[in-house]
């Protein structure tokens, strides 16, 4: 009895802590999630399905997938390049670049949206030129994509940098000594080493891209069936007293999030296996 | 393999950009109009758009598609100035379209004389919405400053409806205190002390009051007040104060945009349609006050006639009202900013 480990608390403390954790989890995570689904199905599955298949909802879903489908690959390419540069090379301004990559995390999404209005709006810096050339960026698809790319910028890079940092560049150096060229080193040495981290980063990036509200809200014109993404569509429906429809779309977003989390766990599971296989 | 996939994605994304160069305009014979409007008109314009499209097709002009954007009137005007490609604007007050004319240079300064009745095909006014049975006994503007009363109204900086609310309250106080400016300002200060939530638009305030059940009284557009009765039956009551304001929500063609989109004629026809009997009936049905006297009379059982001040007569027009009350350092800043 007296030999008990010092890290073990008394039963009372343990149950109190566990109970507190469960209460907090229920209140802040499970209950809101359950509320979304209950509210979505309040008026039956018919209303639920109709809410997701009407034109405005379908176009919002399409726009959301398109914005994610463009910004995620762009940020994947960027994140890979940035992580490669930062971890495999030492150069002047390296830490500045690191902070720059983190900028979208630090800046409020609303500011991110407003910055694009300032740059590309009709009275913005490039406004007159864009207008003269009949190019619409803000209040149209390009603006929505720009805003999404901006807010999801750091996810892949941030996921890869610590991983690649810890792996060092020994294997790459060995490959170079054996005569491999840059691209070969990347494809056959670096990429296999980081693939799970990369996938994980892509999933997080995608989750945020589909769920972004603030920045997109500023640059979208809120046109029904045109420039409303799914999160914006939820707000519109809510404002139109279509609470069941609003929550149906919210449930779809929640489902996408759950799916992402499921995939994430799967990736963790698989990467754990592959690590053992080494 | 992966890199090729990536490249395809990137290329596809760039290829899709020119496609959205022209977001409004003619697409394969279909005319497209973008109507940038304020908050409580959602249901009204949904009906108007359907009726207009039907008439357009019946006249043998083909297909017309009208897209809507709704939000606080001031915020919407700001978006059009910043480049939202609106073909027509149907906002809560003339001051907001003036902003588009001045700052955006998108329509002529005399836009308001282009259509009949100050370019306002329908009017409205400001009323109170209280909980069923009026438990706090709120009858007039003076009751709203009682202690313990929660007053819901949107932010006059971003919402057009809120500016009408504000001026209506001001007009009552001015009459009540015999024009003593200090007492009027004190009244406004006390009023805003009772505001627990200041939403950006009228619809936000409505959901705060009706859905989230915050506050005892909502200062609201008359049409929005009746909409609440429809959406939340048996939960609220409408109270007409002793004095309110004639709200004239104006409409205008954003000429610079329609010239670019080639939609000027369609946009003009769309706004003129608002003055037809058919659209005036729809206005009455959605609790706006139709300009057409005969149609207004049909709806007068609900749209109670009460004494109304006007911005032009009692506040010297919107330009003056805007600088005196709502611009930086105006009476609203004095009443709300310095607590």
mmCIF file of N, CA, C and O in Angstrom, chain B residues 146-185:
data_model
loop_
_atom_site.group_PDB
_atom_site.id
_atom_site.type_symbol
_atom_site.label_atom_id
_atom_site.label_comp_id
_atom_site.label_asym_id
_atom_site.label_seq_id
_atom_site.Cartn_x
_atom_site.Cartn_y
_atom_site.Cartn_z
ATOM 1 N N UNK B 146 -37.697 53.055 -19.477
ATOM 2 C CA UNK B 146 -37.919 52.580 -18.108
ATOM 3 C C UNK B 146 -36.810 51.606 -17.718
ATOM 4 O O UNK B 146 -36.294 50.881 -18.568
ATOM 5 N N UNK B 147 -36.494 51.574 -16.429
ATOM 6 C CA UNK B 147 -35.406 50.686 -16.033
ATOM 7 C C UNK B 147 -35.895 49.237 -16.108
ATOM 8 O O UNK B 147 -37.060 48.946 -15.859
ATOM 9 N N UNK B 148 -34.977 48.369 -16.506
ATOM 10 C CA UNK B 148 -35.291 46.945 -16.591
ATOM 11 C C UNK B 148 -35.965 46.530 -17.884
ATOM 12 O O UNK B 148 -36.379 45.383 -18.025
ATOM 13 N N UNK B 149 -36.067 47.443 -18.842
ATOM 14 C CA UNK B 149 -36.650 47.093 -20.146
ATOM 15 C C UNK B 149 -35.513 46.773 -21.111
ATOM 16 O O UNK B 149 -34.569 47.542 -21.238
ATOM 17 N N UNK B 150 -35.609 45.631 -21.769
ATOM 18 C CA UNK B 150 -34.613 45.286 -22.783
ATOM 19 C C UNK B 150 -35.121 45.701 -24.151
ATOM 20 O O UNK B 150 -36.144 45.213 -24.611
ATOM 21 N N UNK B 151 -34.401 46.625 -24.812
ATOM 22 C CA UNK B 151 -34.821 47.121 -26.125
ATOM 23 C C UNK B 151 -33.907 46.518 -27.193
ATOM 24 O O UNK B 151 -32.686 46.634 -27.088
ATOM 25 N N UNK B 152 -34.494 45.879 -28.203
ATOM 26 C CA UNK B 152 -33.682 45.309 -29.277
ATOM 27 C C UNK B 152 -33.813 46.185 -30.524
ATOM 28 O O UNK B 152 -34.907 46.429 -31.026
ATOM 29 N N UNK B 153 -32.680 46.679 -31.003
ATOM 30 C CA UNK B 153 -32.635 47.452 -32.249
ATOM 31 C C UNK B 153 -31.266 47.225 -32.859
ATOM 32 O O UNK B 153 -30.297 47.007 -32.130
ATOM 33 N N UNK B 154 -31.156 47.225 -34.189
ATOM 34 C CA UNK B 154 -29.834 47.026 -34.779
ATOM 35 C C UNK B 154 -28.958 48.284 -34.708
ATOM 36 O O UNK B 154 -29.400 49.337 -34.245
ATOM 37 N N UNK B 155 -27.740 48.142 -35.179
ATOM 38 C CA UNK B 155 -26.747 49.218 -35.133
ATOM 39 C C UNK B 155 -27.001 50.224 -36.273
ATOM 40 O O UNK B 155 -26.946 49.861 -37.436
ATOM 41 N N UNK B 156 -27.248 51.504 -35.944
ATOM 42 C CA UNK B 156 -27.524 52.499 -36.991
ATOM 43 C C UNK B 156 -26.348 52.706 -37.948
ATOM 44 O O UNK B 156 -26.528 53.228 -39.050
ATOM 45 N N UNK B 157 -25.164 52.300 -37.542
ATOM 46 C CA UNK B 157 -24.009 52.478 -38.432
ATOM 47 C C UNK B 157 -24.086 51.517 -39.612
ATOM 48 O O UNK B 157 -23.606 51.831 -40.692
ATOM 49 N N UNK B 158 -24.636 50.329 -39.394
ATOM 50 C CA UNK B 158 -24.660 49.328 -40.461
ATOM 51 C C UNK B 158 -26.056 49.041 -40.996
ATOM 52 O O UNK B 158 -26.196 48.518 -42.094
ATOM 53 N N UNK B 159 -27.084 49.339 -40.216
ATOM 54 C CA UNK B 159 -28.430 48.951 -40.614
ATOM 55 C C UNK B 159 -29.268 50.158 -40.992
ATOM 56 O O UNK B 159 -29.281 51.179 -40.283
ATOM 57 N N UNK B 160 -29.976 50.061 -42.108
ATOM 58 C CA UNK B 160 -30.861 51.144 -42.520
ATOM 59 C C UNK B 160 -32.078 51.241 -41.606
ATOM 60 O O UNK B 160 -32.474 52.315 -41.175
ATOM 61 N N UNK B 161 -32.655 50.069 -41.300
ATOM 62 C CA UNK B 161 -33.821 50.046 -40.422
ATOM 63 C C UNK B 161 -33.519 50.720 -39.101
ATOM 64 O O UNK B 161 -34.347 51.448 -38.546
ATOM 65 N N UNK B 162 -32.299 50.468 -38.599
ATOM 66 C CA UNK B 162 -31.916 51.046 -37.315
ATOM 67 C C UNK B 162 -31.891 52.572 -37.374
ATOM 68 O O UNK B 162 -32.201 53.255 -36.401
ATOM 69 N N UNK B 163 -31.529 53.120 -38.545
ATOM 70 C CA UNK B 163 -31.505 54.571 -38.671
ATOM 71 C C UNK B 163 -32.922 55.140 -38.662
ATOM 72 O O UNK B 163 -33.170 56.182 -38.080
ATOM 73 N N UNK B 164 -33.850 54.399 -39.308
ATOM 74 C CA UNK B 164 -35.249 54.825 -39.232
ATOM 75 C C UNK B 164 -35.725 54.750 -37.776
ATOM 76 O O UNK B 164 -36.407 55.649 -37.285
ATOM 77 N N UNK B 165 -35.369 53.656 -37.081
ATOM 78 C CA UNK B 165 -35.741 53.509 -35.672
ATOM 79 C C UNK B 165 -35.267 54.716 -34.874
ATOM 80 O O UNK B 165 -35.997 55.296 -34.068
ATOM 81 N N UNK B 166 -34.004 55.051 -35.114
ATOM 82 C CA UNK B 166 -33.351 56.108 -34.356
ATOM 83 C C UNK B 166 -34.046 57.441 -34.603
ATOM 84 O O UNK B 166 -34.354 58.192 -33.664
ATOM 85 N N UNK B 167 -34.308 57.732 -35.878
ATOM 86 C CA UNK B 167 -34.937 59.023 -36.199
ATOM 87 C C UNK B 167 -36.374 59.085 -35.664
ATOM 88 O O UNK B 167 -36.835 60.147 -35.226
ATOM 89 N N UNK B 168 -37.075 57.948 -35.687
ATOM 90 C CA UNK B 168 -38.434 57.933 -35.145
ATOM 91 C C UNK B 168 -38.399 58.258 -33.652
ATOM 92 O O UNK B 168 -39.190 59.078 -33.156
ATOM 93 N N UNK B 169 -37.458 57.627 -32.944
ATOM 94 C CA UNK B 169 -37.321 57.891 -31.504
ATOM 95 C C UNK B 169 -36.968 59.354 -31.275
ATOM 96 O O UNK B 169 -37.514 60.027 -30.385
ATOM 97 N N UNK B 170 -36.063 59.862 -32.102
ATOM 98 C CA UNK B 170 -35.619 61.249 -31.982
ATOM 99 C C UNK B 170 -36.797 62.213 -32.201
ATOM 100 O O UNK B 170 -36.985 63.176 -31.441
ATOM 101 N N UNK B 171 -37.597 61.919 -33.235
ATOM 102 C CA UNK B 171 -38.724 62.797 -33.557
ATOM 103 C C UNK B 171 -39.721 62.847 -32.409
ATOM 104 O O UNK B 171 -40.226 63.920 -32.042
ATOM 105 N N UNK B 172 -39.963 61.675 -31.809
ATOM 106 C CA UNK B 172 -40.889 61.642 -30.668
ATOM 107 C C UNK B 172 -40.331 62.468 -29.507
ATOM 108 O O UNK B 172 -41.046 63.274 -28.903
ATOM 109 N N UNK B 173 -39.044 62.256 -29.211
ATOM 110 C CA UNK B 173 -38.431 62.937 -28.071
ATOM 111 C C UNK B 173 -38.407 64.443 -28.301
ATOM 112 O O UNK B 173 -38.645 65.244 -27.381
ATOM 113 N N UNK B 174 -38.134 64.839 -29.532
ATOM 114 C CA UNK B 174 -38.082 66.261 -29.845
ATOM 115 C C UNK B 174 -39.448 66.919 -29.582
ATOM 116 O O UNK B 174 -39.536 68.002 -29.035
ATOM 117 N N UNK B 175 -40.481 66.210 -29.975
ATOM 118 C CA UNK B 175 -41.841 66.730 -29.756
ATOM 119 C C UNK B 175 -42.154 66.717 -28.261
ATOM 120 O O UNK B 175 -42.669 67.685 -27.695
ATOM 121 N N UNK B 176 -41.793 65.621 -27.610
ATOM 122 C CA UNK B 176 -42.127 65.441 -26.198
ATOM 123 C C UNK B 176 -41.419 66.470 -25.311
ATOM 124 O O UNK B 176 -41.999 66.979 -24.363
ATOM 125 N N UNK B 177 -40.159 66.762 -25.611
ATOM 126 C CA UNK B 177 -39.388 67.690 -24.781
ATOM 127 C C UNK B 177 -39.387 69.097 -25.364
ATOM 128 O O UNK B 177 -38.532 69.920 -25.018
ATOM 129 N N UNK B 178 -40.300 69.347 -26.279
ATOM 130 C CA UNK B 178 -40.434 70.689 -26.844
ATOM 131 C C UNK B 178 -39.176 71.195 -27.532
ATOM 132 O O UNK B 178 -38.881 72.384 -27.502
ATOM 133 N N UNK B 179 -38.402 70.278 -28.112
ATOM 134 C CA UNK B 179 -37.240 70.683 -28.893
ATOM 135 C C UNK B 179 -35.974 70.894 -28.087
ATOM 136 O O UNK B 179 -34.948 71.286 -28.647
ATOM 137 N N UNK B 180 -35.987 70.625 -26.770
ATOM 138 C CA UNK B 180 -34.784 70.791 -25.938
ATOM 139 C C UNK B 180 -33.759 69.708 -26.304
ATOM 140 O O UNK B 180 -33.913 68.527 -25.961
ATOM 141 N N UNK B 181 -32.686 70.107 -27.036
ATOM 142 C CA UNK B 181 -31.741 69.137 -27.590
ATOM 143 C C UNK B 181 -31.056 68.290 -26.524
ATOM 144 O O UNK B 181 -30.770 67.125 -26.736
ATOM 145 N N UNK B 182 -30.791 68.907 -25.368
ATOM 146 C CA UNK B 182 -30.081 68.157 -24.337
ATOM 147 C C UNK B 182 -30.958 67.030 -23.794
ATOM 148 O O UNK B 182 -30.509 65.907 -23.605
ATOM 149 N N UNK B 183 -32.224 67.361 -23.578
ATOM 150 C CA UNK B 183 -33.144 66.344 -23.070
ATOM 151 C C UNK B 183 -33.368 65.238 -24.104
ATOM 152 O O UNK B 183 -33.484 64.072 -23.743
ATOM 153 N N UNK B 184 -33.407 65.645 -25.379
ATOM 154 C CA UNK B 184 -33.581 64.654 -26.440
ATOM 155 C C UNK B 184 -32.401 63.684 -26.429
ATOM 156 O O UNK B 184 -32.570 62.460 -26.459
ATOM 157 N N UNK B 185 -31.192 64.238 -26.342
ATOM 158 C CA UNK B 185 -29.987 63.401 -26.344
ATOM 159 C C UNK B 185 -29.951 62.496 -25.109
ATOM 160 O O UNK B 185 -29.555 61.332 -25.196
#
